[in-house]
Amino acid sequence: MLTTNEIIREGHPTLRMAAKEVDLPPTQEEKDTLNEMLQYLINSQDPETAMKYNLRPGVGLAAPQINVPKRMIAVHIADETGKQHSYALLNPKIVSHSVEKSYLTTGEGCLSVDREVAGFVPRYARVTVKATTVQGEQVKLRLKGLVAIVFQHEIDHLNGVMFYDHINKQDPFHIPENAVAIE
Ligand SMILES: OCN(O)CCCc1ccccc1
Ligand code: NI
């Protein structure tokens, strides 16, 4: 089972690499890895399991974070109605996005970053993502709100981008032009 120890931290070169597209259909090993990434998120959000295995909670995980430079991401997150959504995706791609921006009012963190980095991270308010699920189906997801932010954070990892790369150096708490604040 994946634990937080397997997550590489900033400074590790893999976090700054462009991850490689996964040839379809994925190998059994690739499917297992992606399912383990999703299971990590589910475990990390269960208080008992997180306590038992000392798991740092996360809502998303990208394969480069476990030193696998492949274009695979997992997201496990509740929406505003409290409904849990799980995604285990191969080769996710943002195919279109809003002009409008959004930002998480708490700022962002990262399982690969063992420090607080203050500041707002400008994101697209809405994104359309095309991907292949671990079960092999093509999906087209139209996302907004927190899940849209998480997807952008994860897809950034596939391109060697860290959340703090987006923070305004002159004014970290600069609010992007008429951006949507996500609590
Ligand atoms: O790459 C995922 N990971 O480092 C866990 C944190 C996920 C995350 C946290 C805040 C805003 C967007 C995404
Ligand atoms: Ni991250």
mmCIF file with all atom_site columns, C-alpha atoms and ligand atoms in Angstrom:
data_model
loop_
_atom_site.group_PDB
_atom_site.id
_atom_site.type_symbol
_atom_site.label_atom_id
_atom_site.label_alt_id
_atom_site.label_comp_id
_atom_site.label_asym_id
_atom_site.label_entity_id
_atom_site.label_seq_id
_atom_site.pdbx_PDB_ins_code
_atom_site.Cartn_x
_atom_site.Cartn_y
_atom_site.Cartn_z
_atom_site.occupancy
_atom_site.B_iso_or_equiv
_atom_site.pdbx_formal_charge
_atom_site.auth_seq_id
_atom_site.auth_comp_id
_atom_site.auth_asym_id
_atom_site.auth_atom_id
_atom_site.pdbx_PDB_model_num
ATOM   1   C  CA  . MET A 1 1   ? 0.000   0.000  0.000   1.00 0.00 ? 1   MET A CA  1
ATOM   2   C  CA  . LEU A 1 2   ? 1.184   3.530  -0.741  1.00 0.00 ? 2   LEU A CA  1
ATOM   3   C  CA  . THR A 1 3   ? 2.211   5.614  2.259   1.00 0.00 ? 3   THR A CA  1
ATOM   4   C  CA  . THR A 1 4   ? 3.446   9.195  2.565   1.00 0.00 ? 4   THR A CA  1
ATOM   5   C  CA  . ASN A 1 5   ? 7.062   7.919  2.626   1.00 0.00 ? 5   ASN A CA  1
ATOM   6   C  CA  . GLU A 1 6   ? 6.780   7.016  -1.070  1.00 0.00 ? 6   GLU A CA  1
ATOM   7   C  CA  . ILE A 1 7   ? 5.973   10.635 -1.977  1.00 0.00 ? 7   ILE A CA  1
ATOM   8   C  CA  . ILE A 1 8   ? 9.057   12.491 -3.231  1.00 0.00 ? 8   ILE A CA  1
ATOM   9   C  CA  . ARG A 1 9   ? 9.689   16.048 -2.039  1.00 0.00 ? 9   ARG A CA  1
ATOM   10  C  CA  . GLU A 1 10  ? 10.701  19.287 -3.791  1.00 0.00 ? 10  GLU A CA  1
ATOM   11  C  CA  . GLY A 1 11  ? 14.313  19.128 -4.901  1.00 0.00 ? 11  GLY A CA  1
ATOM   12  C  CA  . HIS A 1 12  ? 13.813  15.657 -6.397  1.00 0.00 ? 12  HIS A CA  1
ATOM   13  C  CA  . PRO A 1 13  ? 14.374  16.074 -10.165 1.00 0.00 ? 13  PRO A CA  1
ATOM   14  C  CA  . THR A 1 14  ? 11.339  13.973 -11.156 1.00 0.00 ? 14  THR A CA  1
ATOM   15  C  CA  . LEU A 1 15  ? 9.053   16.771 -9.880  1.00 0.00 ? 15  LEU A CA  1
ATOM   16  C  CA  . ARG A 1 16  ? 10.483  19.087 -12.533 1.00 0.00 ? 16  ARG A CA  1
ATOM   17  C  CA  . MET A 1 17  ? 10.259  16.619 -15.447 1.00 0.00 ? 17  MET A CA  1
ATOM   18  C  CA  . ALA A 1 18  ? 7.589   16.502 -18.161 1.00 0.00 ? 18  ALA A CA  1
ATOM   19  C  CA  . ALA A 1 19  ? 5.855   13.162 -17.581 1.00 0.00 ? 19  ALA A CA  1
ATOM   20  C  CA  . LYS A 1 20  ? 5.442   10.738 -20.496 1.00 0.00 ? 20  LYS A CA  1
ATOM   21  C  CA  . GLU A 1 21  ? 2.097   9.853  -22.126 1.00 0.00 ? 21  GLU A CA  1
ATOM   22  C  CA  . VAL A 1 22  ? 0.896   6.371  -21.183 1.00 0.00 ? 22  VAL A CA  1
ATOM   23  C  CA  . ASP A 1 23  ? 0.512   4.040  -24.185 1.00 0.00 ? 23  ASP A CA  1
ATOM   24  C  CA  . LEU A 1 24  ? -3.034  2.669  -24.327 1.00 0.00 ? 24  LEU A CA  1
ATOM   25  C  CA  . PRO A 1 25  ? -4.115  0.198  -23.187 1.00 0.00 ? 25  PRO A CA  1
ATOM   26  C  CA  . PRO A 1 26  ? -2.137  0.649  -19.993 1.00 0.00 ? 26  PRO A CA  1
ATOM   27  C  CA  . THR A 1 27  ? -0.108  -2.255 -18.611 1.00 0.00 ? 27  THR A CA  1
ATOM   28  C  CA  . GLN A 1 28  ? -1.379  -4.064 -15.525 1.00 0.00 ? 28  GLN A CA  1
ATOM   29  C  CA  . GLU A 1 29  ? 1.451   -2.391 -13.570 1.00 0.00 ? 29  GLU A CA  1
ATOM   30  C  CA  . GLU A 1 30  ? 0.295   1.061  -14.688 1.00 0.00 ? 30  GLU A CA  1
ATOM   31  C  CA  . LYS A 1 31  ? -3.301  0.257  -13.740 1.00 0.00 ? 31  LYS A CA  1
ATOM   32  C  CA  . ASP A 1 32  ? -2.174  -1.054 -10.345 1.00 0.00 ? 32  ASP A CA  1
ATOM   33  C  CA  . THR A 1 33  ? -0.089  2.078  -9.698  1.00 0.00 ? 33  THR A CA  1
ATOM   34  C  CA  . LEU A 1 34  ? -2.993  4.375  -10.592 1.00 0.00 ? 34  LEU A CA  1
ATOM   35  C  CA  . ASN A 1 35  ? -5.398  2.416  -8.388  1.00 0.00 ? 35  ASN A CA  1
ATOM   36  C  CA  . GLU A 1 36  ? -2.877  2.564  -5.526  1.00 0.00 ? 36  GLU A CA  1
ATOM   37  C  CA  . MET A 1 37  ? -2.687  6.347  -5.942  1.00 0.00 ? 37  MET A CA  1
ATOM   38  C  CA  . LEU A 1 38  ? -6.474  6.632  -5.617  1.00 0.00 ? 38  LEU A CA  1
ATOM   39  C  CA  . GLN A 1 39  ? -6.443  4.254  -2.640  1.00 0.00 ? 39  GLN A CA  1
ATOM   40  C  CA  . TYR A 1 40  ? -3.820  6.473  -0.970  1.00 0.00 ? 40  TYR A CA  1
ATOM   41  C  CA  . LEU A 1 41  ? -6.191  9.450  -1.211  1.00 0.00 ? 41  LEU A CA  1
ATOM   42  C  CA  . ILE A 1 42  ? -9.153  7.456  0.122   1.00 0.00 ? 42  ILE A CA  1
ATOM   43  C  CA  . ASN A 1 43  ? -7.020  6.092  3.013   1.00 0.00 ? 43  ASN A CA  1
ATOM   44  C  CA  . SER A 1 44  ? -5.558  9.527  3.750   1.00 0.00 ? 44  SER A CA  1
ATOM   45  C  CA  . GLN A 1 45  ? -9.048  10.982 4.150   1.00 0.00 ? 45  GLN A CA  1
ATOM   46  C  CA  . ASP A 1 46  ? -10.175 8.260  6.574   1.00 0.00 ? 46  ASP A CA  1
ATOM   47  C  CA  . PRO A 1 47  ? -9.170  9.464  10.072  1.00 0.00 ? 47  PRO A CA  1
ATOM   48  C  CA  . GLU A 1 48  ? -8.507  5.989  11.472  1.00 0.00 ? 48  GLU A CA  1
ATOM   49  C  CA  . THR A 1 49  ? -6.469  4.737  8.509   1.00 0.00 ? 49  THR A CA  1
ATOM   50  C  CA  . ALA A 1 50  ? -4.604  8.055  8.219   1.00 0.00 ? 50  ALA A CA  1
ATOM   51  C  CA  . MET A 1 51  ? -3.712  7.857  11.916  1.00 0.00 ? 51  MET A CA  1
ATOM   52  C  CA  . LYS A 1 52  ? -2.740  4.180  11.751  1.00 0.00 ? 52  LYS A CA  1
ATOM   53  C  CA  . TYR A 1 53  ? -0.359  4.641  8.802   1.00 0.00 ? 53  TYR A CA  1
ATOM   54  C  CA  . ASN A 1 54  ? 0.593   8.265  9.467   1.00 0.00 ? 54  ASN A CA  1
ATOM   55  C  CA  . LEU A 1 55  ? -0.778  9.389  6.099   1.00 0.00 ? 55  LEU A CA  1
ATOM   56  C  CA  . ARG A 1 56  ? -0.737  13.081 5.138   1.00 0.00 ? 56  ARG A CA  1
ATOM   57  C  CA  . PRO A 1 57  ? -4.238  13.787 3.785   1.00 0.00 ? 57  PRO A CA  1
ATOM   58  C  CA  . GLY A 1 58  ? -4.580  14.713 0.123   1.00 0.00 ? 58  GLY A CA  1
ATOM   59  C  CA  . VAL A 1 59  ? -7.354  15.300 -2.400  1.00 0.00 ? 59  VAL A CA  1
ATOM   60  C  CA  . GLY A 1 60  ? -5.167  14.635 -5.426  1.00 0.00 ? 60  GLY A CA  1
ATOM   61  C  CA  . LEU A 1 61  ? -1.988  12.846 -6.444  1.00 0.00 ? 61  LEU A CA  1
ATOM   62  C  CA  . ALA A 1 62  ? 0.063   12.808 -9.651  1.00 0.00 ? 62  ALA A CA  1
ATOM   63  C  CA  . ALA A 1 63  ? 2.329   9.890  -10.617 1.00 0.00 ? 63  ALA A CA  1
ATOM   64  C  CA  . PRO A 1 64  ? 5.520   12.014 -10.692 1.00 0.00 ? 64  PRO A CA  1
ATOM   65  C  CA  . GLN A 1 65  ? 4.972   12.526 -6.946  1.00 0.00 ? 65  GLN A CA  1
ATOM   66  C  CA  . ILE A 1 66  ? 5.692   8.838  -6.387  1.00 0.00 ? 66  ILE A CA  1
ATOM   67  C  CA  . ASN A 1 67  ? 8.647   9.038  -8.766  1.00 0.00 ? 67  ASN A CA  1
ATOM   68  C  CA  . VAL A 1 68  ? 6.732   7.647  -11.754 1.00 0.00 ? 68  VAL A CA  1
ATOM   69  C  CA  . PRO A 1 69  ? 7.132   10.187 -14.590 1.00 0.00 ? 69  PRO A CA  1
ATOM   70  C  CA  . LYS A 1 70  ? 3.954   9.099  -16.394 1.00 0.00 ? 70  LYS A CA  1
ATOM   71  C  CA  . ARG A 1 71  ? 0.811   11.125 -17.185 1.00 0.00 ? 71  ARG A CA  1
ATOM   72  C  CA  . MET A 1 72  ? -1.476  9.587  -14.561 1.00 0.00 ? 72  MET A CA  1
ATOM   73  C  CA  . ILE A 1 73  ? -3.463  11.406 -11.833 1.00 0.00 ? 73  ILE A CA  1
ATOM   74  C  CA  . ALA A 1 74  ? -5.900  10.481 -9.099  1.00 0.00 ? 74  ALA A CA  1
ATOM   75  C  CA  . VAL A 1 75  ? -8.435  12.827 -7.445  1.00 0.00 ? 75  VAL A CA  1
ATOM   76  C  CA  . HIS A 1 76  ? -10.766 11.984 -4.555  1.00 0.00 ? 76  HIS A CA  1
ATOM   77  C  CA  . ILE A 1 77  ? -12.891 14.898 -3.463  1.00 0.00 ? 77  ILE A CA  1
ATOM   78  C  CA  . ALA A 1 78  ? -16.334 15.837 -2.174  1.00 0.00 ? 78  ALA A CA  1
ATOM   79  C  CA  . ASP A 1 79  ? -18.341 18.394 -4.158  1.00 0.00 ? 79  ASP A CA  1
ATOM   80  C  CA  . GLU A 1 80  ? -20.410 21.219 -2.662  1.00 0.00 ? 80  GLU A CA  1
ATOM   81  C  CA  . THR A 1 81  ? -23.316 18.787 -2.109  1.00 0.00 ? 81  THR A CA  1
ATOM   82  C  CA  . GLY A 1 82  ? -20.966 16.521 -0.114  1.00 0.00 ? 82  GLY A CA  1
ATOM   83  C  CA  . LYS A 1 83  ? -21.020 13.828 -2.845  1.00 0.00 ? 83  LYS A CA  1
ATOM   84  C  CA  . GLN A 1 84  ? -17.645 12.040 -3.123  1.00 0.00 ? 84  GLN A CA  1
ATOM   85  C  CA  . HIS A 1 85  ? -16.039 11.952 -6.577  1.00 0.00 ? 85  HIS A CA  1
ATOM   86  C  CA  . SER A 1 86  ? -13.154 9.604  -7.441  1.00 0.00 ? 86  SER A CA  1
ATOM   87  C  CA  . TYR A 1 87  ? -11.028 9.939  -10.577 1.00 0.00 ? 87  TYR A CA  1
ATOM   88  C  CA  . ALA A 1 88  ? -8.163  7.679  -11.724 1.00 0.00 ? 88  ALA A CA  1
ATOM   89  C  CA  . LEU A 1 89  ? -7.114  9.078  -15.092 1.00 0.00 ? 89  LEU A CA  1
ATOM   90  C  CA  . LEU A 1 90  ? -4.544  8.467  -17.822 1.00 0.00 ? 90  LEU A CA  1
ATOM   91  C  CA  . ASN A 1 91  ? -3.217  11.241 -20.078 1.00 0.00 ? 91  ASN A CA  1
ATOM   92  C  CA  . PRO A 1 92  ? -5.496  14.028 -18.763 1.00 0.00 ? 92  PRO A CA  1
ATOM   93  C  CA  . LYS A 1 93  ? -5.501  17.116 -20.980 1.00 0.00 ? 93  LYS A CA  1
ATOM   94  C  CA  . ILE A 1 94  ? -7.102  20.532 -20.505 1.00 0.00 ? 94  ILE A CA  1
ATOM   95  C  CA  . VAL A 1 95  ? -8.789  21.009 -23.897 1.00 0.00 ? 95  VAL A CA  1
ATOM   96  C  CA  . SER A 1 96  ? -10.475 24.328 -23.074 1.00 0.00 ? 96  SER A CA  1
ATOM   97  C  CA  . HIS A 1 97  ? -10.794 26.745 -20.175 1.00 0.00 ? 97  HIS A CA  1
ATOM   98  C  CA  . SER A 1 98  ? -12.565 29.925 -19.098 1.00 0.00 ? 98  SER A CA  1
ATOM   99  C  CA  . VAL A 1 99  ? -10.942 33.314 -19.400 1.00 0.00 ? 99  VAL A CA  1
ATOM   100 C  CA  . GLU A 1 100 ? -12.225 33.909 -15.880 1.00 0.00 ? 100 GLU A CA  1
ATOM   101 C  CA  . LYS A 1 101 ? -9.796  32.952 -13.123 1.00 0.00 ? 101 LYS A CA  1
ATOM   102 C  CA  . SER A 1 102 ? -10.321 31.524 -9.633  1.00 0.00 ? 102 SER A CA  1
ATOM   103 C  CA  . TYR A 1 103 ? -8.165  30.998 -6.586  1.00 0.00 ? 103 TYR A CA  1
ATOM   104 C  CA  . LEU A 1 104 ? -8.336  29.042 -3.334  1.00 0.00 ? 104 LEU A CA  1
ATOM   105 C  CA  . THR A 1 105 ? -8.637  31.632 -0.551  1.00 0.00 ? 105 THR A CA  1
ATOM   106 C  CA  . THR A 1 106 ? -6.557  29.414 1.779   1.00 0.00 ? 106 THR A CA  1
ATOM   107 C  CA  . GLY A 1 107 ? -3.764  29.224 -0.795  1.00 0.00 ? 107 GLY A CA  1
ATOM   108 C  CA  . GLU A 1 108 ? -2.536  25.802 -1.919  1.00 0.00 ? 108 GLU A CA  1
ATOM   109 C  CA  . GLY A 1 109 ? -0.319  23.139 -0.421  1.00 0.00 ? 109 GLY A CA  1
ATOM   110 C  CA  . CYS A 1 110 ? 1.328   20.041 -1.859  1.00 0.00 ? 110 CYS A CA  1
ATOM   111 C  CA  . LEU A 1 111 ? 2.213   16.578 -0.548  1.00 0.00 ? 111 LEU A CA  1
ATOM   112 C  CA  . SER A 1 112 ? 5.646   17.107 -2.121  1.00 0.00 ? 112 SER A CA  1
ATOM   113 C  CA  . VAL A 1 113 ? 6.202   20.425 -0.305  1.00 0.00 ? 113 VAL A CA  1
ATOM   114 C  CA  . ASP A 1 114 ? 6.986   20.226 3.421   1.00 0.00 ? 114 ASP A CA  1
ATOM   115 C  CA  . ARG A 1 115 ? 6.485   23.917 4.075   1.00 0.00 ? 115 ARG A CA  1
ATOM   116 C  CA  . GLU A 1 116 ? 3.811   26.574 3.932   1.00 0.00 ? 116 GLU A CA  1
ATOM   117 C  CA  . VAL A 1 117 ? 4.030   28.770 0.839   1.00 0.00 ? 117 VAL A CA  1
ATOM   118 C  CA  . ALA A 1 118 ? 1.834   31.832 1.330   1.00 0.00 ? 118 ALA A CA  1
ATOM   119 C  CA  . GLY A 1 119 ? -0.068  33.412 -1.519  1.00 0.00 ? 119 GLY A CA  1
ATOM   120 C  CA  . PHE A 1 120 ? -2.947  33.025 -3.935  1.00 0.00 ? 120 PHE A CA  1
ATOM   121 C  CA  . VAL A 1 121 ? -2.521  30.610 -6.868  1.00 0.00 ? 121 VAL A CA  1
ATOM   122 C  CA  . PRO A 1 122 ? -4.360  31.937 -9.949  1.00 0.00 ? 122 PRO A CA  1
ATOM   123 C  CA  . ARG A 1 123 ? -6.212  29.135 -11.734 1.00 0.00 ? 123 ARG A CA  1
ATOM   124 C  CA  . TYR A 1 124 ? -8.833  28.940 -14.506 1.00 0.00 ? 124 TYR A CA  1
ATOM   125 C  CA  . ALA A 1 125 ? -12.337 29.104 -12.968 1.00 0.00 ? 125 ALA A CA  1
ATOM   126 C  CA  . ARG A 1 126 ? -13.610 26.410 -15.372 1.00 0.00 ? 126 ARG A CA  1
ATOM   127 C  CA  . VAL A 1 127 ? -11.753 23.724 -17.346 1.00 0.00 ? 127 VAL A CA  1
ATOM   128 C  CA  . THR A 1 128 ? -12.754 20.997 -19.778 1.00 0.00 ? 128 THR A CA  1
ATOM   129 C  CA  . VAL A 1 129 ? -10.527 17.929 -19.354 1.00 0.00 ? 129 VAL A CA  1
ATOM   130 C  CA  . LYS A 1 130 ? -10.263 14.958 -21.733 1.00 0.00 ? 130 LYS A CA  1
ATOM   131 C  CA  . ALA A 1 131 ? -8.743  11.766 -20.339 1.00 0.00 ? 131 ALA A CA  1
ATOM   132 C  CA  . THR A 1 132 ? -8.909  7.975  -20.332 1.00 0.00 ? 132 THR A CA  1
ATOM   133 C  CA  . THR A 1 133 ? -10.121 6.324  -17.131 1.00 0.00 ? 133 THR A CA  1
ATOM   134 C  CA  . VAL A 1 134 ? -8.220  3.426  -15.571 1.00 0.00 ? 134 VAL A CA  1
ATOM   135 C  CA  . GLN A 1 135 ? -11.107 1.257  -16.832 1.00 0.00 ? 135 GLN A CA  1
ATOM   136 C  CA  . GLY A 1 136 ? -10.253 2.361  -20.382 1.00 0.00 ? 136 GLY A CA  1
ATOM   137 C  CA  . GLU A 1 137 ? -13.128 4.730  -21.233 1.00 0.00 ? 137 GLU A CA  1
ATOM   138 C  CA  . GLN A 1 138 ? -12.631 8.147  -22.806 1.00 0.00 ? 138 GLN A CA  1
ATOM   139 C  CA  . VAL A 1 139 ? -14.129 10.893 -20.662 1.00 0.00 ? 139 VAL A CA  1
ATOM   140 C  CA  . LYS A 1 140 ? -14.705 14.634 -21.111 1.00 0.00 ? 140 LYS A CA  1
ATOM   141 C  CA  . LEU A 1 141 ? -15.086 16.439 -17.776 1.00 0.00 ? 141 LEU A CA  1
ATOM   142 C  CA  . ARG A 1 142 ? -16.419 19.966 -17.404 1.00 0.00 ? 142 ARG A CA  1
ATOM   143 C  CA  . LEU A 1 143 ? -15.154 21.168 -14.028 1.00 0.00 ? 143 LEU A CA  1
ATOM   144 C  CA  . LYS A 1 144 ? -15.474 24.293 -11.884 1.00 0.00 ? 144 LYS A CA  1
ATOM   145 C  CA  . GLY A 1 145 ? -14.903 25.229 -8.241  1.00 0.00 ? 145 GLY A CA  1
ATOM   146 C  CA  . LEU A 1 146 ? -12.483 23.328 -6.024  1.00 0.00 ? 146 LEU A CA  1
ATOM   147 C  CA  . VAL A 1 147 ? -12.310 20.220 -8.225  1.00 0.00 ? 147 VAL A CA  1
ATOM   148 C  CA  . ALA A 1 148 ? -11.249 22.390 -11.176 1.00 0.00 ? 148 ALA A CA  1
ATOM   149 C  CA  . ILE A 1 149 ? -8.437  23.818 -9.025  1.00 0.00 ? 149 ILE A CA  1
ATOM   150 C  CA  . VAL A 1 150 ? -7.320  20.352 -7.908  1.00 0.00 ? 150 VAL A CA  1
ATOM   151 C  CA  . PHE A 1 151 ? -7.260  19.065 -11.501 1.00 0.00 ? 151 PHE A CA  1
ATOM   152 C  CA  . GLN A 1 152 ? -5.103  22.037 -12.575 1.00 0.00 ? 152 GLN A CA  1
ATOM   153 C  CA  . HIS A 1 153 ? -2.734  21.407 -9.640  1.00 0.00 ? 153 HIS A CA  1
ATOM   154 C  CA  . GLU A 1 154 ? -2.391  17.717 -10.630 1.00 0.00 ? 154 GLU A CA  1
ATOM   155 C  CA  . ILE A 1 155 ? -1.974  18.334 -14.362 1.00 0.00 ? 155 ILE A CA  1
ATOM   156 C  CA  . ASP A 1 156 ? 0.688   20.938 -13.482 1.00 0.00 ? 156 ASP A CA  1
ATOM   157 C  CA  . HIS A 1 157 ? 2.661   18.120 -11.796 1.00 0.00 ? 157 HIS A CA  1
ATOM   158 C  CA  . LEU A 1 158 ? 2.662   16.212 -15.116 1.00 0.00 ? 158 LEU A CA  1
ATOM   159 C  CA  . ASN A 1 159 ? 4.400   19.248 -16.654 1.00 0.00 ? 159 ASN A CA  1
ATOM   160 C  CA  . GLY A 1 160 ? 6.935   19.742 -13.854 1.00 0.00 ? 160 GLY A CA  1
ATOM   161 C  CA  . VAL A 1 161 ? 5.074   22.791 -12.507 1.00 0.00 ? 161 VAL A CA  1
ATOM   162 C  CA  . MET A 1 162 ? 4.650   23.406 -8.751  1.00 0.00 ? 162 MET A CA  1
ATOM   163 C  CA  . PHE A 1 163 ? 1.745   25.451 -7.337  1.00 0.00 ? 163 PHE A CA  1
ATOM   164 C  CA  . TYR A 1 164 ? 4.033   28.197 -6.041  1.00 0.00 ? 164 TYR A CA  1
ATOM   165 C  CA  . ASP A 1 165 ? 5.371   28.819 -9.574  1.00 0.00 ? 165 ASP A CA  1
ATOM   166 C  CA  . HIS A 1 166 ? 2.073   30.666 -10.160 1.00 0.00 ? 166 HIS A CA  1
ATOM   167 C  CA  . ILE A 1 167 ? 2.203   32.910 -7.070  1.00 0.00 ? 167 ILE A CA  1
ATOM   168 C  CA  . ASN A 1 168 ? 2.816   36.593 -7.845  1.00 0.00 ? 168 ASN A CA  1
ATOM   169 C  CA  . LYS A 1 169 ? 6.370   37.288 -6.634  1.00 0.00 ? 169 LYS A CA  1
ATOM   170 C  CA  . GLN A 1 170 ? 5.769   41.047 -6.113  1.00 0.00 ? 170 GLN A CA  1
ATOM   171 C  CA  . ASP A 1 171 ? 2.429   40.614 -4.341  1.00 0.00 ? 171 ASP A CA  1
ATOM   172 C  CA  . PRO A 1 172 ? 1.655   36.997 -3.335  1.00 0.00 ? 172 PRO A CA  1
ATOM   173 C  CA  . PHE A 1 173 ? -1.890  37.937 -2.294  1.00 0.00 ? 173 PHE A CA  1
ATOM   174 C  CA  . HIS A 1 174 ? -2.638  39.842 -5.492  1.00 0.00 ? 174 HIS A CA  1
ATOM   175 C  CA  . ILE A 1 175 ? -6.145  38.842 -6.595  1.00 0.00 ? 175 ILE A CA  1
ATOM   176 C  CA  . PRO A 1 176 ? -6.324  38.066 -10.333 1.00 0.00 ? 176 PRO A CA  1
ATOM   177 C  CA  . GLU A 1 177 ? -8.633  40.363 -12.324 1.00 0.00 ? 177 GLU A CA  1
ATOM   178 C  CA  . ASN A 1 178 ? -12.304 39.646 -11.235 1.00 0.00 ? 178 ASN A CA  1
ATOM   179 C  CA  . ALA A 1 179 ? -11.376 36.142 -10.094 1.00 0.00 ? 179 ALA A CA  1
ATOM   180 C  CA  . VAL A 1 180 ? -13.754 33.780 -8.280  1.00 0.00 ? 180 VAL A CA  1
ATOM   181 C  CA  . ALA A 1 181 ? -12.743 33.143 -4.635  1.00 0.00 ? 181 ALA A CA  1
ATOM   182 C  CA  . ILE A 1 182 ? -13.066 29.436 -3.768  1.00 0.00 ? 182 ILE A CA  1
ATOM   183 C  CA  . GLU A 1 183 ? -13.438 28.854 -0.017  1.00 0.00 ? 183 GLU A CA  1
HETATM 184 O  O1  . LIG B 2 .   ? -0.483  17.057 -6.110  1.00 0.00 ? 1   LIG B O1  1
HETATM 185 C  C1  . LIG B 2 .   ? -1.408  16.836 -5.095  1.00 0.00 ? 1   LIG B C1  1
HETATM 186 N  N1  . LIG B 2 .   ? -0.956  17.167 -3.823  1.00 0.00 ? 1   LIG B N1  1
HETATM 187 O  O2  . LIG B 2 .   ? 0.246   17.669 -3.666  1.00 0.00 ? 1   LIG B O2  1
HETATM 188 C  C2  . LIG B 2 .   ? -1.937  17.254 -2.759  1.00 0.00 ? 1   LIG B C2  1
HETATM 189 C  C3  . LIG B 2 .   ? -2.570  18.627 -2.633  1.00 0.00 ? 1   LIG B C3  1
HETATM 190 C  C4  . LIG B 2 .   ? -3.663  18.837 -3.634  1.00 0.00 ? 1   LIG B C4  1
HETATM 191 C  C5  . LIG B 2 .   ? -4.160  20.243 -3.711  1.00 0.00 ? 1   LIG B C5  1
HETATM 192 C  C6  . LIG B 2 .   ? -4.162  21.102 -2.607  1.00 0.00 ? 1   LIG B C6  1
HETATM 193 C  C7  . LIG B 2 .   ? -4.653  22.406 -2.725  1.00 0.00 ? 1   LIG B C7  1
HETATM 194 C  C8  . LIG B 2 .   ? -5.126  22.839 -3.954  1.00 0.00 ? 1   LIG B C8  1
HETATM 195 C  C9  . LIG B 2 .   ? -5.124  21.985 -5.048  1.00 0.00 ? 1   LIG B C9  1
HETATM 196 C  C10 . LIG B 2 .   ? -4.635  20.691 -4.917  1.00 0.00 ? 1   LIG B C10 1
HETATM 197 NI NI  . NI  B 3 .   ? 0.873   18.620 -5.368  1.00 0.00 ? 2   NI  B NI  1
#
